[in-house]
Short mmCIF file of C-alpha atoms and ligand atoms in Angstrom, two decimals:
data_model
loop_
_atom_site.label_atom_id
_atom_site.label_comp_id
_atom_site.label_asym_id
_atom_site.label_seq_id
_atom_site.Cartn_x
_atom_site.Cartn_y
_atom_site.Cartn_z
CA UNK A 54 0.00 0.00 0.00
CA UNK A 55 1.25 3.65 -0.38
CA UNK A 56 2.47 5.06 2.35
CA UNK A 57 3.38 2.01 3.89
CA UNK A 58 7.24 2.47 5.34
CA UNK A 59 6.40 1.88 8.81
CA UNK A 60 6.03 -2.33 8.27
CA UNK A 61 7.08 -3.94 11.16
CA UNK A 62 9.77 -6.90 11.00
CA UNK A 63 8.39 -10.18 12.47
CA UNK A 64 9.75 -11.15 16.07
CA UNK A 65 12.93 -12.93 16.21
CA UNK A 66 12.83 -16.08 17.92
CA UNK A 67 14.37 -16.58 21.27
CA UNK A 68 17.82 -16.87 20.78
CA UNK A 69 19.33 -19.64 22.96
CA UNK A 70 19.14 -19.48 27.16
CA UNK A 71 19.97 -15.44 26.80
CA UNK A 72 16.78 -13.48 27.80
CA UNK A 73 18.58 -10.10 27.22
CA UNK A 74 16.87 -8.09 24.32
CA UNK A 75 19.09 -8.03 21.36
CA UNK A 76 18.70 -3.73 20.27
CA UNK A 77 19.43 -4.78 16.85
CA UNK A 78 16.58 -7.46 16.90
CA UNK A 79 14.11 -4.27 17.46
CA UNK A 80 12.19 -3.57 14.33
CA UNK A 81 12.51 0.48 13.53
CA UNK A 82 11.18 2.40 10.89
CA UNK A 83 13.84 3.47 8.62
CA UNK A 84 14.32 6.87 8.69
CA UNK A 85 16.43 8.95 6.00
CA UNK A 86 16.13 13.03 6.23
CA UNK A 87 17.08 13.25 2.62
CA UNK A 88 14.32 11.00 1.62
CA UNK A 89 11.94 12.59 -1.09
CA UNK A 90 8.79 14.80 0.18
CA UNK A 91 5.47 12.22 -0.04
CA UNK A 92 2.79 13.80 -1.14
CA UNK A 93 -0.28 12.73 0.38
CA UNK A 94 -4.08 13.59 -0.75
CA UNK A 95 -5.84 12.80 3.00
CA UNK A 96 -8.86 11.06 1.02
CA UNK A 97 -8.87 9.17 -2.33
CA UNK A 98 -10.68 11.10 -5.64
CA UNK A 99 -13.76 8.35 -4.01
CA UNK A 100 -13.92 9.52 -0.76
CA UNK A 101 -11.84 6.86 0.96
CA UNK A 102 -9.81 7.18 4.09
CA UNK A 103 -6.13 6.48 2.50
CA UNK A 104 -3.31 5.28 5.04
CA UNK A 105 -1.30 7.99 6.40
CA UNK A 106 2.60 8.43 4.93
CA UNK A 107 4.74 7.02 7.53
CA UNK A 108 5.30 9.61 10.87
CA UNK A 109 9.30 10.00 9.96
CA UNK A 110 8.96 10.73 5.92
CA UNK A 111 8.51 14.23 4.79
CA UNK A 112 4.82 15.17 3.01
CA UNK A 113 2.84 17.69 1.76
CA UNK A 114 -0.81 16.72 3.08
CA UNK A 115 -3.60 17.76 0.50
CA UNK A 116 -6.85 18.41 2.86
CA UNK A 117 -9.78 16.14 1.11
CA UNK A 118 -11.65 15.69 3.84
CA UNK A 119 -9.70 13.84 6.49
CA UNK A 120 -7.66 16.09 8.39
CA UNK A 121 -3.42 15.84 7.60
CA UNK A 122 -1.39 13.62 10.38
CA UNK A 123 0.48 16.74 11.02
CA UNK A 124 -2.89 17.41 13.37
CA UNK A 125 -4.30 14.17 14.25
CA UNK A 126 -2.58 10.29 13.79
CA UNK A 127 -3.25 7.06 15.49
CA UNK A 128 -1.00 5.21 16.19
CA UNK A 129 -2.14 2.41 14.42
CA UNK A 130 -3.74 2.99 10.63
CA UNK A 131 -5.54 -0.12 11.04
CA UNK A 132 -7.81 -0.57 14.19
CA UNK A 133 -8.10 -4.42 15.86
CA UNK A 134 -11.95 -4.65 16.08
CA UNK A 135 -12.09 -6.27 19.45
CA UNK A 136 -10.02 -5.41 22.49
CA UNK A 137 -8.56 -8.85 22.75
CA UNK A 138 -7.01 -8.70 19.16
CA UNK A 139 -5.77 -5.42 20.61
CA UNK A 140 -4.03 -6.41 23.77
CA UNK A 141 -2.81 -9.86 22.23
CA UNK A 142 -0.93 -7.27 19.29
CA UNK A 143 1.03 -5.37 22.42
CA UNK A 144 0.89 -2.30 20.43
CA UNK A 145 -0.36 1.24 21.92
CA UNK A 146 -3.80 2.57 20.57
CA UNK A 147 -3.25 6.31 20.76
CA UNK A 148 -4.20 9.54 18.84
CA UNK A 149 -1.64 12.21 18.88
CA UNK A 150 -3.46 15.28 18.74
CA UNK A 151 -1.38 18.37 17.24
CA UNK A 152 -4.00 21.27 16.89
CA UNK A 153 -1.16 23.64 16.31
CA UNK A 154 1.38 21.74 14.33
CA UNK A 155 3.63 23.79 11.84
CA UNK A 156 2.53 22.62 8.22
CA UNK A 157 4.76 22.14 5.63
CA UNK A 158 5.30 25.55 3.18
CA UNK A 159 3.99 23.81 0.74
CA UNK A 160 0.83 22.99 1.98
CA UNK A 161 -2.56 25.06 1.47
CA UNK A 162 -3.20 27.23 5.02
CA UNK A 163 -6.26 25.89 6.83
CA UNK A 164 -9.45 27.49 5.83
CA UNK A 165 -11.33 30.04 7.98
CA UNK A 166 -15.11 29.73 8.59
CA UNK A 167 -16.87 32.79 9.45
CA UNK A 168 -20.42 31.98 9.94
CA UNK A 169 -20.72 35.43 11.74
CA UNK A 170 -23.02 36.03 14.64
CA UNK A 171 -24.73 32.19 14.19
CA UNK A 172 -21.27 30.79 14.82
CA UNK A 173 -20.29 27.81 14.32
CA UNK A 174 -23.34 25.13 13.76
CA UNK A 175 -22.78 22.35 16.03
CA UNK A 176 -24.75 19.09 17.07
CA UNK A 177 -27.38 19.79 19.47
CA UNK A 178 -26.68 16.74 21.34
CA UNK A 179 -22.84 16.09 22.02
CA UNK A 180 -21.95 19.68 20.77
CA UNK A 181 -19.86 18.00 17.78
CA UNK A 182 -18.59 20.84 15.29
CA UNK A 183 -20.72 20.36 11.37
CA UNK A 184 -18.03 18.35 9.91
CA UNK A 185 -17.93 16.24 6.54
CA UNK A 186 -19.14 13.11 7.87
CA UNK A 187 -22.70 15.20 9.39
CA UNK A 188 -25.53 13.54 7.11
CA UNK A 189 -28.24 15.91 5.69
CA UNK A 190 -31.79 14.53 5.83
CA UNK A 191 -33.11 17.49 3.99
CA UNK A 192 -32.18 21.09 3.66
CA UNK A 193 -32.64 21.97 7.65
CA UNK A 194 -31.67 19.05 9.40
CA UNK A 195 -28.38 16.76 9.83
CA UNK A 196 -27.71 13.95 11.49
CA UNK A 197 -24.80 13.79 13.97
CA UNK A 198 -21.48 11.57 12.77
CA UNK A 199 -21.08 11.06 16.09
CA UNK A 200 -24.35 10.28 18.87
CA UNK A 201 -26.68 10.59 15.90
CA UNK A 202 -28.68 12.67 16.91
CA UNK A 203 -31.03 15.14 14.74
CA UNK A 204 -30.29 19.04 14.64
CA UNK A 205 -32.43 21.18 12.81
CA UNK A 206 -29.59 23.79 11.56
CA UNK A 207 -30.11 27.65 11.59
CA UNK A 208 -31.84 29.54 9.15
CA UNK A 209 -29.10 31.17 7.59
CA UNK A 210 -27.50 27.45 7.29
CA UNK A 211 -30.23 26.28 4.95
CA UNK A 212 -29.45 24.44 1.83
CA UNK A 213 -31.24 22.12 -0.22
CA UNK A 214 -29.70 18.66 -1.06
CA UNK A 215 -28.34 17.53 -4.60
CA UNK A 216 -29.45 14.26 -6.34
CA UNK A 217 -26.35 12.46 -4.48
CA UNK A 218 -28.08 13.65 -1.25
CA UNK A 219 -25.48 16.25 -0.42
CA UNK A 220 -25.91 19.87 -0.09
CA UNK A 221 -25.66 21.38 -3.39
CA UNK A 222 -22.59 23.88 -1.37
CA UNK A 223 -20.49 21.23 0.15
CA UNK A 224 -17.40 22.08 -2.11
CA UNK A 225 -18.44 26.20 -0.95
CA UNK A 226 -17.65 25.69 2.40
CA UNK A 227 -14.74 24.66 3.89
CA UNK A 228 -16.34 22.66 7.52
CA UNK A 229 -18.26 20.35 5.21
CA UNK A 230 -15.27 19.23 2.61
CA UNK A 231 -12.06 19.63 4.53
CA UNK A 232 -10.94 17.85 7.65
CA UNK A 233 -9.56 20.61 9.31
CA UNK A 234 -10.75 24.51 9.79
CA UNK A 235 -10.37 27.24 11.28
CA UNK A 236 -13.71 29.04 12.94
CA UNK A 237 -14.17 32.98 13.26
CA UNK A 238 -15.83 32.46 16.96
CA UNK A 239 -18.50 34.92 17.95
CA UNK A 240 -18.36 36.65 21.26
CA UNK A 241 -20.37 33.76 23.17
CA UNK A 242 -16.92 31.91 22.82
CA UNK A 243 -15.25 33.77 25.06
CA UNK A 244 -15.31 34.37 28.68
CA UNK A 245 -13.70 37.96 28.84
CA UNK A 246 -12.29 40.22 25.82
CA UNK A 247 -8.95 38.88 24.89
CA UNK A 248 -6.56 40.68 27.20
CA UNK A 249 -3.21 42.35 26.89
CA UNK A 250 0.08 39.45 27.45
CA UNK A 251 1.95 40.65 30.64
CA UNK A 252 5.79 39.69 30.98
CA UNK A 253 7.54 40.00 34.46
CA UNK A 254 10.48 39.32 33.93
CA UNK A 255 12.55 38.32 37.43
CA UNK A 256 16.70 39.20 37.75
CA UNK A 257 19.10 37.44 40.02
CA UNK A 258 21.46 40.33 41.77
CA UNK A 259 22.85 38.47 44.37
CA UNK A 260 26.45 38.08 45.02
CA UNK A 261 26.94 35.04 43.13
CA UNK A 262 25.20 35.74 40.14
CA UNK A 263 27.22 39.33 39.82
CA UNK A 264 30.10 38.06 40.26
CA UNK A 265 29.33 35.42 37.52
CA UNK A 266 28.38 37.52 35.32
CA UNK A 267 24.14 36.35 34.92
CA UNK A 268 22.96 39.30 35.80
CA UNK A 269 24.56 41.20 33.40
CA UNK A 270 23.96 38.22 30.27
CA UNK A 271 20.04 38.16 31.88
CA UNK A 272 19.73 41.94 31.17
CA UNK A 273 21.38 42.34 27.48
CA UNK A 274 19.66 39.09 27.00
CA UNK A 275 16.03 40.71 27.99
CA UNK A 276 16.84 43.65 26.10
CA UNK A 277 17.96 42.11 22.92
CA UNK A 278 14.46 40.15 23.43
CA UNK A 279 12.21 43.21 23.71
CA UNK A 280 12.53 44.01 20.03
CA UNK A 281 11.15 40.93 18.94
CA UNK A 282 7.93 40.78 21.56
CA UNK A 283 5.08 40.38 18.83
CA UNK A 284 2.38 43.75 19.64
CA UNK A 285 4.18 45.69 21.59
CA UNK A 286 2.18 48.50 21.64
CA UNK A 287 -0.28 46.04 24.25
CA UNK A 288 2.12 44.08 25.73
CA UNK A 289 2.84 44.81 29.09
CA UNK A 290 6.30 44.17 31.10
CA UNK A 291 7.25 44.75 34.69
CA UNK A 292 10.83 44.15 36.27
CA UNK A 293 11.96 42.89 39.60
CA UNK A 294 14.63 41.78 40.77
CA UNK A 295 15.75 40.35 44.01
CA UNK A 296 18.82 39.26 46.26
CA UNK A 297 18.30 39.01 49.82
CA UNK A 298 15.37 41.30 49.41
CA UNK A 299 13.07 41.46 46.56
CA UNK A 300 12.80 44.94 44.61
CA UNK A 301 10.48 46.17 42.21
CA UNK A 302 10.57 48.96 39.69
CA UNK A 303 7.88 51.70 39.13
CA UNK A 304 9.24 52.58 35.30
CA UNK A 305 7.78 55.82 33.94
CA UNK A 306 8.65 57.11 30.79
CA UNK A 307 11.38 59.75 30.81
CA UNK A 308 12.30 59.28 34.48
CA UNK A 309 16.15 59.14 34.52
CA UNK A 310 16.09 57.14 37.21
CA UNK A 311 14.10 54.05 38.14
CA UNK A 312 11.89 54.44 41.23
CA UNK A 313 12.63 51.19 43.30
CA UNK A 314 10.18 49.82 46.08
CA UNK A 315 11.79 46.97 48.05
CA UNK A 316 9.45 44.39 49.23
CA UNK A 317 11.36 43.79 52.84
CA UNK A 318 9.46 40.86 54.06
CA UNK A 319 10.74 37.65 52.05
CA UNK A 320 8.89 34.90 54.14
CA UNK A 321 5.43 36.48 52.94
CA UNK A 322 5.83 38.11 49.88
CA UNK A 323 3.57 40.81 48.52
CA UNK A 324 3.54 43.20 45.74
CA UNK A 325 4.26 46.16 46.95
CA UNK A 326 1.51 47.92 44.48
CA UNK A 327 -1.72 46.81 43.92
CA UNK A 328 -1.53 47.85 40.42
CA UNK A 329 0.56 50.12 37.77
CA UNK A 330 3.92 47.34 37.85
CA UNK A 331 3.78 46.32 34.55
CA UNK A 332 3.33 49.21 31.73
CA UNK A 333 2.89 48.73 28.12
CA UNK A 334 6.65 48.02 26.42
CA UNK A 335 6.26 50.09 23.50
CA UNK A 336 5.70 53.31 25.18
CA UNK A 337 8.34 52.94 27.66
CA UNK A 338 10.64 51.00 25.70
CA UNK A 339 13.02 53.66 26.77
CA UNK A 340 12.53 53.65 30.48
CA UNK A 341 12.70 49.97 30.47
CA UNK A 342 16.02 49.88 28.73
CA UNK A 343 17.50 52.35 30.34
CA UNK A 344 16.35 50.36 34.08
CA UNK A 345 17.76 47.20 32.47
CA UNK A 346 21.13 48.74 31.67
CA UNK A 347 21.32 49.92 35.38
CA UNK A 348 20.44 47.28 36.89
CA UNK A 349 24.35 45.28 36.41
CA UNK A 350 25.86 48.45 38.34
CA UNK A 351 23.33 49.16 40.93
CA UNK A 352 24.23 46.15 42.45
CA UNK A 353 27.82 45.42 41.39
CA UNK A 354 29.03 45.84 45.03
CA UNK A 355 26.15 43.92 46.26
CA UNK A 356 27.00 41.85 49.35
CA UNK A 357 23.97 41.24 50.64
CA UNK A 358 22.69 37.53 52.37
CA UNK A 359 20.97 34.41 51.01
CA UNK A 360 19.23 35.10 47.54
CA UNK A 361 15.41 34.23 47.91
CA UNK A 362 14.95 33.81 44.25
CA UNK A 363 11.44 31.87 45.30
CA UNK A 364 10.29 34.34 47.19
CA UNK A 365 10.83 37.07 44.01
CA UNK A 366 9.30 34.71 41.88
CA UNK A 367 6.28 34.02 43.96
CA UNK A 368 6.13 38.48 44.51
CA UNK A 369 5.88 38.63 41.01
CA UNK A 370 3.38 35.66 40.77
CA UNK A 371 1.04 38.17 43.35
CA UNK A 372 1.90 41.36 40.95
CA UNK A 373 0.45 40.34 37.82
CA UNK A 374 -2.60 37.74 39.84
CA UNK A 375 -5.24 41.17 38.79
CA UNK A 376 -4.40 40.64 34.71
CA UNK A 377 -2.54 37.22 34.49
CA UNK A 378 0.71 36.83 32.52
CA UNK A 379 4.06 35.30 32.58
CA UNK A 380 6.98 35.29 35.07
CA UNK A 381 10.45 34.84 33.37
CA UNK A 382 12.98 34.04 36.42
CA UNK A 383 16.37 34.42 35.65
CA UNK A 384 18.05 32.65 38.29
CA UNK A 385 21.82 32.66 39.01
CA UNK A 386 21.96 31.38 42.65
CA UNK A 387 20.16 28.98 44.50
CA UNK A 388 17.28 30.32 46.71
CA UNK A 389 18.15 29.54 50.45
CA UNK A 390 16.37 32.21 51.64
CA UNK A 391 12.53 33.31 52.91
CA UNK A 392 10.01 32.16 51.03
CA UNK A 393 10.58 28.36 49.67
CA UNK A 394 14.09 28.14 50.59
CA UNK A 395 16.08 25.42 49.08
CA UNK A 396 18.57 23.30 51.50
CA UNK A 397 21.69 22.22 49.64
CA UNK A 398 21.64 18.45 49.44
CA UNK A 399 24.75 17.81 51.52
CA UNK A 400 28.44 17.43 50.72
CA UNK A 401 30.81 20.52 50.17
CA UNK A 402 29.08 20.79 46.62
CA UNK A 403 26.28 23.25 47.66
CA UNK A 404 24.64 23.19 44.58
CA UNK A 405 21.13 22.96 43.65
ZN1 ZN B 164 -23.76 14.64 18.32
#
């Protein structure tokens, strides 16, 4: 069959008294990177399911109706039909589900369904999304592919059937002749207005990590980064940073110097404002920078105690709990102080 690469070799026999597992007795699917790209239609010109190309070859999927492996595979293309044929072949029955999977360049994009405020039409039952496989009895209702159950569709769905019983603008829209789709969502799919992506990102400045140089690689590093954050004009970044105390930075645009609150009590971290710590990135780009290129000498004589990198992690956790969003730690010591302290694990090592 086409397709077919990944046939597996038949057991070896037991060889001799050894019951060790010879590795080059394993059966594995030959893999070559320089192979040629399959190309791979995900139904026949008939309609029939067609066995994926093997999971390690290269392929352009053609949507036909089946959705491409890239998204969805089983691990086996051919299903045992009891679950004693099943366990008896010792192989895994699995789906690996990819929703976001990088397609090749070659390949079509996925198609995007805007049914606008009806959104999508979905089985009134089990809530399955109209698909291919949804049968039309007549023009207003389908029958579910999967609990069978009978929707009557919205008006603005209508369509009458064709002589093959199909609706006469299956190959018009994408959810009823491709596999895979995007959908435009209406508001009722979402349970707040999308919000702005928050960044906090979290510095090191204890001894250790100035004096191995981390602090200063974690700031170029998070500057260098900045420039590539996709929509920065709603992205929102705050900066803390912490040693035996945890510090926070109130960054307003053409301030020459960074206004620092110090959060003091390290067993019960807080955030020492309630809001205003993160600000949008592109309009204080500036500010940030310039706090980020400080930040190396501020502390370059720092000798202060144990680092309670946990602690500064869990401040910044409290910060951004009002808007959600992201804490990147940058750690260059290991936290064995306040807030879950770390105990080195013996020996003259000390090392976490
Ligand atoms: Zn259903």
């Amino acid at each position: 069959a086409p397709g077919m690469g990944m046939g597996m070799a038949p057991p070896a026999p037991p060889g001799g008294n050894s019951q060790r597992i010879d590795p080059a007795q394993i059966p594995r699917p030959p893999h070559d990177p320089h192979s040629e790209v399959v190309q791979y239609d995900s139904r026949s010109q008939q309609g029939s399911a067609v066995h994926p190309p093997a999971a390690t070859s290269s392929f352009v999927a053609k949507d036909l109706g089946s959705c491409s492996p890239r998204y969805m595979r089983s691990t086996m293309s051919t299903i045992p039909n009891s679950g004693d044929l099943l366990s008896s072949s010792g192989m895994p029955l699995t789906i690996i589900v990819q929703p976001l999977a990088m397609p090749h360049p070659e390949e079509e994009p996925l198609q995007v369904v805007d049914n606008g405020d009806i959104g999508p039409v979905r089985c009134g039952r089990c809530k399955a999304y109209m698909n291919p496989f949804m049968r039309f009895l007549d023009h207003t209702r389908f029958q579910c592919n999967f609990c069978t159950h009978v929707t009557e569709c919205p008006r603005e769905y209508m369509c009458n059937l064709g002589g093959d019983g199909r609706r006469r603008d299956w190959m018009e829209r994408p959810e009823l002749c491709r596999g895979s789709v995007e959908y435009n969502a209406p508001k009722e799919y979402m349970v707040r207005p999308p919000m702005s992506p928050a960044l906090f990102f979290c510095i090191d400045v204890s001894t250790a990590a100035i004096a191995s140089g981390a602090t200063t690689s974690a700031c170029e590093a998070i500057v260098r980064t900045l420039d590539s954050v996709p929509q920065p004009h709603r992205t929102l970044v705050g900066l803390c940073t912490f040693d035996s105390t945890i510090h926070f930075y109130a960054v307003r645009p053409g301030a020459s110097q960074p206004h620092m609150l110090v959060v003091p009590d390290v067993d019960e971290p807080y955030s020492p404002l309630p809001s205003g710590l993160v600000v949008p990135l592109e309009a204080n780009r500036e500010a940030i920078d310039s706090v980020l290129k400080q930040i190396p000498e501020m502390f370059a004589s720092n000798r202060h105690g144990a680092p309670v990198g946990t602690a500064a992690i869990k401040a910044c956790i409290e910060a951004l709990k009002p808007i959600g969003g992201r804490v990147l730690a940058f750690m260059g010591s290991m936290p064995t102080g306040g807030y879950g302290a770390l105990k080195p694990r013996g020996g003259t090592g000390g090392g976490g």
